[in-house]
mmCIF file of C-alpha atoms in Angstrom:
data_model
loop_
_atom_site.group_PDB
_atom_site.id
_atom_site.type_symbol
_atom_site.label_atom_id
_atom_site.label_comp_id
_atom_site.label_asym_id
_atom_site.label_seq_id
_atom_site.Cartn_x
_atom_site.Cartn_y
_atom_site.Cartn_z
ATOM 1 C CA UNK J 1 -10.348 -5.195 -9.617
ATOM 2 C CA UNK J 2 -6.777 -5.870 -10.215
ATOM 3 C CA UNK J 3 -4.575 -5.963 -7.810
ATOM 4 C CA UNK J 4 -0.764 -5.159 -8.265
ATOM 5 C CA UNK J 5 2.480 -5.946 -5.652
ATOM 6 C CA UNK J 6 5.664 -4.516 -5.759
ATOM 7 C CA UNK J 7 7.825 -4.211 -2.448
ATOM 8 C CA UNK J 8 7.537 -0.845 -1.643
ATOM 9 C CA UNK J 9 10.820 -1.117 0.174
ATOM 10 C CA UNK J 10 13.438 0.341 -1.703
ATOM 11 C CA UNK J 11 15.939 -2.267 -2.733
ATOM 12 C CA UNK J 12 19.938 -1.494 -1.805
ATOM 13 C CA UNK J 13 22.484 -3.626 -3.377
ATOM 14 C CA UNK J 14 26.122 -2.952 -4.334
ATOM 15 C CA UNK J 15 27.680 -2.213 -7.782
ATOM 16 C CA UNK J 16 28.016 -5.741 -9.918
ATOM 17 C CA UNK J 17 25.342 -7.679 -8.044
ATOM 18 C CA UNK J 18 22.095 -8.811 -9.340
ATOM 19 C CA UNK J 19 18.955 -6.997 -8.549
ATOM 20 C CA UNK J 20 16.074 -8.869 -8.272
ATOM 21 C CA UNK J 21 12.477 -6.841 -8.068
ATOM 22 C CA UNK J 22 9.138 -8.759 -7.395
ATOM 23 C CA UNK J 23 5.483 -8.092 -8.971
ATOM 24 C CA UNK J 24 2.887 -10.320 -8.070
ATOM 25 C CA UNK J 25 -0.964 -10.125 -8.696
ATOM 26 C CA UNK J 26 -4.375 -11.293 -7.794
ATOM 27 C CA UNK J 27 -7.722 -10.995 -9.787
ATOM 28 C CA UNK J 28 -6.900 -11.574 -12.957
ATOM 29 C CA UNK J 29 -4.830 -14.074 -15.747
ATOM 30 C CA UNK J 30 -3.444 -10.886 -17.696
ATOM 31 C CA UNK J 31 -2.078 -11.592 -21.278
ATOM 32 C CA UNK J 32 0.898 -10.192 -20.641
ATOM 33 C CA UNK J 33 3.203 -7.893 -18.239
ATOM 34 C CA UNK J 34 5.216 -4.936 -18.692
ATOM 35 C CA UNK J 35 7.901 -3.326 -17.162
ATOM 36 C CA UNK J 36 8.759 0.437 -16.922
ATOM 37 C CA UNK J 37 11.603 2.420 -15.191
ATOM 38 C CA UNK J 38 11.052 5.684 -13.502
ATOM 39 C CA UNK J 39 13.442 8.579 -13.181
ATOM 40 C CA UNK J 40 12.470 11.369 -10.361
ATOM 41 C CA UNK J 41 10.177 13.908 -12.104
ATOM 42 C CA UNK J 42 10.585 12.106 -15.331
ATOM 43 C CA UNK J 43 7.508 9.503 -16.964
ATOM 44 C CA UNK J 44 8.084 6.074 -17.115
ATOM 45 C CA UNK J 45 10.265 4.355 -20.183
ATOM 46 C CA UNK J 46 9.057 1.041 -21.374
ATOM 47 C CA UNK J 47 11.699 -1.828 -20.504
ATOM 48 C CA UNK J 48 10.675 -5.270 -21.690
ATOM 49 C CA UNK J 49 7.371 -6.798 -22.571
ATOM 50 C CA UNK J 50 6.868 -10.359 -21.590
ATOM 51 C CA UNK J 51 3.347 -12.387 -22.641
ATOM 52 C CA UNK J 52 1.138 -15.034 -20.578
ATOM 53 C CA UNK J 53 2.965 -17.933 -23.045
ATOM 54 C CA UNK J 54 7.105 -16.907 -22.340
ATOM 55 C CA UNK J 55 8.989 -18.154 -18.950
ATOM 56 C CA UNK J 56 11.707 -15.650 -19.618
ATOM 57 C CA UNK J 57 12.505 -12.574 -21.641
ATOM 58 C CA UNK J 58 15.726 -10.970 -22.019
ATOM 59 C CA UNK J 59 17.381 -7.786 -23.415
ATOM 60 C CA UNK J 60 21.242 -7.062 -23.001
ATOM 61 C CA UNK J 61 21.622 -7.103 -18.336
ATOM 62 C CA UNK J 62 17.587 -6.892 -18.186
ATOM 63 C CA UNK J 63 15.641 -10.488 -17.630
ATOM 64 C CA UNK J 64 12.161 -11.147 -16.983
ATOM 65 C CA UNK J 65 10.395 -13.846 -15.761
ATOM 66 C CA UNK J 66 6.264 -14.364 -15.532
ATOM 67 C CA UNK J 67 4.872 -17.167 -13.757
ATOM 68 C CA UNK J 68 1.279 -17.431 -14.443
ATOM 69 C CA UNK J 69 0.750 -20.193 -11.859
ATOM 70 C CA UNK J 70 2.420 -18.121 -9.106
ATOM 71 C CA UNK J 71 0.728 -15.041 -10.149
ATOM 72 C CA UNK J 72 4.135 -13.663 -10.057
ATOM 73 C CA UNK J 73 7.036 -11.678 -12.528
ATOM 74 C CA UNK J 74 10.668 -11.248 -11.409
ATOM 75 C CA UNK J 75 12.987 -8.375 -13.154
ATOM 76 C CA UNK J 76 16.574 -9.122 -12.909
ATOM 77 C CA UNK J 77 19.403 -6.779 -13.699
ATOM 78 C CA UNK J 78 22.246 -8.258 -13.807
ATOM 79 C CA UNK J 79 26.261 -6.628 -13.075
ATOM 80 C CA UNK J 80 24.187 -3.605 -12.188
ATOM 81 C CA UNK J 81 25.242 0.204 -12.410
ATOM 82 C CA UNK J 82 24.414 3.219 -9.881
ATOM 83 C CA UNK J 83 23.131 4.181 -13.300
ATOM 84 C CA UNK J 84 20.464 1.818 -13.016
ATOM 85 C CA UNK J 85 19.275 3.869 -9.643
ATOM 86 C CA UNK J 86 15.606 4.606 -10.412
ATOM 87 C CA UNK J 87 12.121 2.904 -9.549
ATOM 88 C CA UNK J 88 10.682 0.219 -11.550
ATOM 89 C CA UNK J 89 7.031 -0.573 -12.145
ATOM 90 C CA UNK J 90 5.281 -3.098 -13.554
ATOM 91 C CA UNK J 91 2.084 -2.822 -15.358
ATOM 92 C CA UNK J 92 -0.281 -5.381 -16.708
ATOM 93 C CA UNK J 93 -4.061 -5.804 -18.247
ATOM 94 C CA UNK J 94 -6.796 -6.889 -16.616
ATOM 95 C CA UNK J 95 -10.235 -5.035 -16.831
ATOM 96 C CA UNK J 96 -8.413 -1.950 -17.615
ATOM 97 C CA UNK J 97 -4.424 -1.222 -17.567
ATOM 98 C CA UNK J 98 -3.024 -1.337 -14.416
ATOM 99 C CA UNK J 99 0.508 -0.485 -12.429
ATOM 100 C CA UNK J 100 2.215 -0.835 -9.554
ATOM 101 C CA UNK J 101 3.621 1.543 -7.334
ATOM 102 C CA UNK J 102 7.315 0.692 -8.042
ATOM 103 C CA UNK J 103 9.975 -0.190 -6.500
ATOM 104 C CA UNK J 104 12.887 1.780 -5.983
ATOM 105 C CA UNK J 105 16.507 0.416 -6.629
ATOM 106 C CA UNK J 106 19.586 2.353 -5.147
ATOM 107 C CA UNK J 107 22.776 0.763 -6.548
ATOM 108 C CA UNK J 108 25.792 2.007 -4.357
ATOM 109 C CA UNK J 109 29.200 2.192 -6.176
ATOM 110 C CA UNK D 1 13.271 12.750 -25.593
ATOM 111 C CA UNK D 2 10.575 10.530 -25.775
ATOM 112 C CA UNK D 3 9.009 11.622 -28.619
ATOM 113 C CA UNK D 4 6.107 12.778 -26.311
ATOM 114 C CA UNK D 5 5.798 16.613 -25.065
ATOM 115 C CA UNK D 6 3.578 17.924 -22.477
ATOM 116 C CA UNK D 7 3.260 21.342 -21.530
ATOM 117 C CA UNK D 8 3.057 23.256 -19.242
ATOM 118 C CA UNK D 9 5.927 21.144 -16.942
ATOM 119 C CA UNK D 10 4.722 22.795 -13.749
ATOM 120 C CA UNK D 11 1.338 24.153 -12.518
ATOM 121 C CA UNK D 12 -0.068 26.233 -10.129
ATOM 122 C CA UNK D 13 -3.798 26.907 -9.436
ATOM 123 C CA UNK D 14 -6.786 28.552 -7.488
ATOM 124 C CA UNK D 15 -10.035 26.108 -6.800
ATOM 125 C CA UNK D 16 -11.611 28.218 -8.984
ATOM 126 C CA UNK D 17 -9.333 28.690 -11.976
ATOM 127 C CA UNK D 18 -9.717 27.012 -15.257
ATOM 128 C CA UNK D 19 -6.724 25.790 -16.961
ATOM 129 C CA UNK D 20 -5.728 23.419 -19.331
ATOM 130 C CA UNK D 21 -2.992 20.840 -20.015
ATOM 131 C CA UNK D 22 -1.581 19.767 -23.059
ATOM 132 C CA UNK D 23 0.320 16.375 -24.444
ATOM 133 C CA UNK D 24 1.912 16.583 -28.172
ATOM 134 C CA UNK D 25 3.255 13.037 -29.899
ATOM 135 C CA UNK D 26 5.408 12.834 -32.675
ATOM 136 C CA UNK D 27 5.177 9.148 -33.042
ATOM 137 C CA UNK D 28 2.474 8.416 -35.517
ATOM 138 C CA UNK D 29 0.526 6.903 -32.439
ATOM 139 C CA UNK D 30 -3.012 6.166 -32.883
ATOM 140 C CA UNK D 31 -3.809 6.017 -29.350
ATOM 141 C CA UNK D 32 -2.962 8.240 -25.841
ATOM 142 C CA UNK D 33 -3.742 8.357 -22.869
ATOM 143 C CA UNK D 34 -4.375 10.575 -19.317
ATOM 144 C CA UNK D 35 -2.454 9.204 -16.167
ATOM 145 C CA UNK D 36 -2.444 10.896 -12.152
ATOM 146 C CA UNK D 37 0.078 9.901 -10.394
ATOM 147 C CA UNK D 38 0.332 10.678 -6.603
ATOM 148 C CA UNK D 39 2.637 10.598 -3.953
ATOM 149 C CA UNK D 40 3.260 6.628 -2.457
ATOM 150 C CA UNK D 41 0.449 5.318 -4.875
ATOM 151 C CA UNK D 42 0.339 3.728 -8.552
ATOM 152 C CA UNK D 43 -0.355 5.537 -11.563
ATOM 153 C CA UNK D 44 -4.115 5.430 -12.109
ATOM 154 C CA UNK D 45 -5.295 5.179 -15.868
ATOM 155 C CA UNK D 46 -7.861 8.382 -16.220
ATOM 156 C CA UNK D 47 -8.751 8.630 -20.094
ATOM 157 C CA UNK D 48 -7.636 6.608 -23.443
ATOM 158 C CA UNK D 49 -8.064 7.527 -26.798
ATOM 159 C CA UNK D 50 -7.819 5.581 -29.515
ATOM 160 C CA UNK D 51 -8.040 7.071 -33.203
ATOM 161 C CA UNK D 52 -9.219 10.194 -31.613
ATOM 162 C CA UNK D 53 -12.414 8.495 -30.137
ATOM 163 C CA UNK D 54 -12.557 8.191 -26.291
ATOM 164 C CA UNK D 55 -12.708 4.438 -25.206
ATOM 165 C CA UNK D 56 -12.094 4.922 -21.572
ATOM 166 C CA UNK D 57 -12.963 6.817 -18.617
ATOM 167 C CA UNK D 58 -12.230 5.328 -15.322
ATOM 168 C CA UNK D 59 -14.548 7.074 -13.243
ATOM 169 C CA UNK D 60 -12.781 10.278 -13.419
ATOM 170 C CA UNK D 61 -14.878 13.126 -11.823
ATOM 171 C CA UNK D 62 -16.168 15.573 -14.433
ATOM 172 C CA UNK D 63 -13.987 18.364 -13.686
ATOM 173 C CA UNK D 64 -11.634 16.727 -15.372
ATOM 174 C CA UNK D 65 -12.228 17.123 -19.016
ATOM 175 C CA UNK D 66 -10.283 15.423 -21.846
ATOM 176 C CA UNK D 67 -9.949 16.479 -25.595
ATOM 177 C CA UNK D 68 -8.348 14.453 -28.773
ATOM 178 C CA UNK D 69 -8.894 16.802 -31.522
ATOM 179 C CA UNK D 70 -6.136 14.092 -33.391
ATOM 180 C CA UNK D 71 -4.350 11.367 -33.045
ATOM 181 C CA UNK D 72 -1.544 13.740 -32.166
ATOM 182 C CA UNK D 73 -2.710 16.277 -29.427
ATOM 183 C CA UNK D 74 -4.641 15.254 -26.292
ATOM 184 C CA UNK D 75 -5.640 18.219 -23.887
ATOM 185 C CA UNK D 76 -6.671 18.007 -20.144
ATOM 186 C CA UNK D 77 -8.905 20.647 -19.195
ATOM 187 C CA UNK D 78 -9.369 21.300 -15.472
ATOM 188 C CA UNK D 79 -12.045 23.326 -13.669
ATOM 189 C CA UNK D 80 -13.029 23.549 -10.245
ATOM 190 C CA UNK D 81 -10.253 21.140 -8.850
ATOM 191 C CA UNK D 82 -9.758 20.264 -5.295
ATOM 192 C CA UNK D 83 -6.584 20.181 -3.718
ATOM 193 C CA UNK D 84 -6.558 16.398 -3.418
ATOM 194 C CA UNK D 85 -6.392 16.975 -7.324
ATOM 195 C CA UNK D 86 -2.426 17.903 -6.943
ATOM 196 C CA UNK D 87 -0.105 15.622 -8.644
ATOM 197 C CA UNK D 88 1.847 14.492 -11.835
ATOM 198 C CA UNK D 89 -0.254 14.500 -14.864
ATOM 199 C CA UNK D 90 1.385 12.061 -17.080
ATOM 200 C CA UNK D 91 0.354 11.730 -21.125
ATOM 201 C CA UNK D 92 1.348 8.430 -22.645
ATOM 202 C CA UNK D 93 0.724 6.785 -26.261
ATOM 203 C CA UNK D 94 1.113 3.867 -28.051
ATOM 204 C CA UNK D 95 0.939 2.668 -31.568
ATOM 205 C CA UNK D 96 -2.383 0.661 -30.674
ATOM 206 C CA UNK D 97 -4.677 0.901 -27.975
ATOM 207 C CA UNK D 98 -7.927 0.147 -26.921
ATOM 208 C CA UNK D 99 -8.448 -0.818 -23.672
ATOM 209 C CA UNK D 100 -5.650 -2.854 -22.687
ATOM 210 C CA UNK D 101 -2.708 -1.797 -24.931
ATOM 211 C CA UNK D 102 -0.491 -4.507 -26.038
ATOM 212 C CA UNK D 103 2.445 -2.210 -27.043
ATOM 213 C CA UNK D 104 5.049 -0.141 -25.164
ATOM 214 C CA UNK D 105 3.717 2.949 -24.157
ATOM 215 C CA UNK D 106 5.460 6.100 -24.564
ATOM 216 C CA UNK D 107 5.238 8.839 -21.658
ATOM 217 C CA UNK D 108 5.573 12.496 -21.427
ATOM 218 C CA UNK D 109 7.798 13.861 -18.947
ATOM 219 C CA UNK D 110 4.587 15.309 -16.946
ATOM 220 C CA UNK D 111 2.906 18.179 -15.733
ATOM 221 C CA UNK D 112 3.242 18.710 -11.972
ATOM 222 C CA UNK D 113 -0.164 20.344 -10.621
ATOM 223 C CA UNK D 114 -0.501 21.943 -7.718
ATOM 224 C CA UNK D 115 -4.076 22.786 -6.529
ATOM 225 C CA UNK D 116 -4.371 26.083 -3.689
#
């Protein structure tokens, strides 16, 4: 079965630096890799999509990169917020859908 | 609001109650989906549904019972649940689905279940 790794550390970093969260996975060449962020109590909200064929993905302070060789995606939030506090998962296909169990990023003002 | 509604938010029960959990989307999905998601461990895919017919069950014990009676209501029907059952009962749906969805799944905001 798939196997999913996100550091389950949570990540501290200070207001207008770049966060950087890992994902890496065994078992599988999935088509494509999504990321979600997590409120407290709240379900997940999609972020960015990126597929087996892109290096990089971007939207507005998000980037995403997926490196099939590594077996490995990197999210990158960039001049981040203490609004961006929350846990991020990543989710991909394999046999079935699969996620990991987040990490969570405290951004301190 | 996600455009997904579940209902009830929280819930308590005996071992030996039967209750029932319900996800609403107003998204012209065609396909949703049953998530548990415990303390310290990753959301584990339960049911999908795609155009109302189930097309995945990941070994989910039987008193768990799922119902699509549309595209646009998916029930979770519990009976007999352990306390090892408690957690956050997530509903999710997507405009396509299948087994491995290939679109951005929406999510409910949960029901939190708490088995006595």
């Amino acid at each position: 079965s798939q196997k999913i790794e996100q550091n389950s550390e949570a990540l501290n970093i200070q207001e207008g630096k770049t966060a950087t969260l890992t994902c890496n996975y065994t078992n599988y060449s999935p088509a494509y890799l999504q990321w979600y962020r997590q409120d407290p109590g709240r379900g997940p909200v999609f972020l960015l999509l990126i597929r087996e064929n892109e290096k990089e993905k971007r939207k507005e302070r998000l980037k995403v990169t997926f490196d099939t060789t590594l077996k490995q995606s990197l999210f990158h939030i960039t001049a981040s917020q203490p609004a961006d506090s929350a846990t991020y998962l990543c989710a991909l296909d394999g046999d079935k859908f699969y996620f990991g169990s987040g990490t969570k990023l405290n951004v301190k003002p | 609001e996600t455009g997904v509604t579940q209902t009830p938010r929280h819930l308590v029960m005996g071992m030996t109650n039967k209750k029932s959990l319900k996800c609403e989307q107003h998204l012209g999905h065609n396909a949703m989906y049953w998530y548990k998601q415990s303390a310290k461990k990753p959301l584990e895919l339960m049911f999908v549904y795609n155009f109302k017919e189930q097309t995945e069950n990941n070994s989910v014990p039987s008193r768990f019972s799922p119902e699509c009676p549309n595209s646009s209501h998916l029930f979770l029907h519990l009976h007999t649940l352990q306390p090892e059952d408690s957690a956050l009962y997530l509903c999710a749906s997507s405009l396509n689905g299948g087994t491995a969805p290939t679109n951005e799944q929406f999510f409910g905001p949960g029901t939190r279940l708490t088995v006595l």
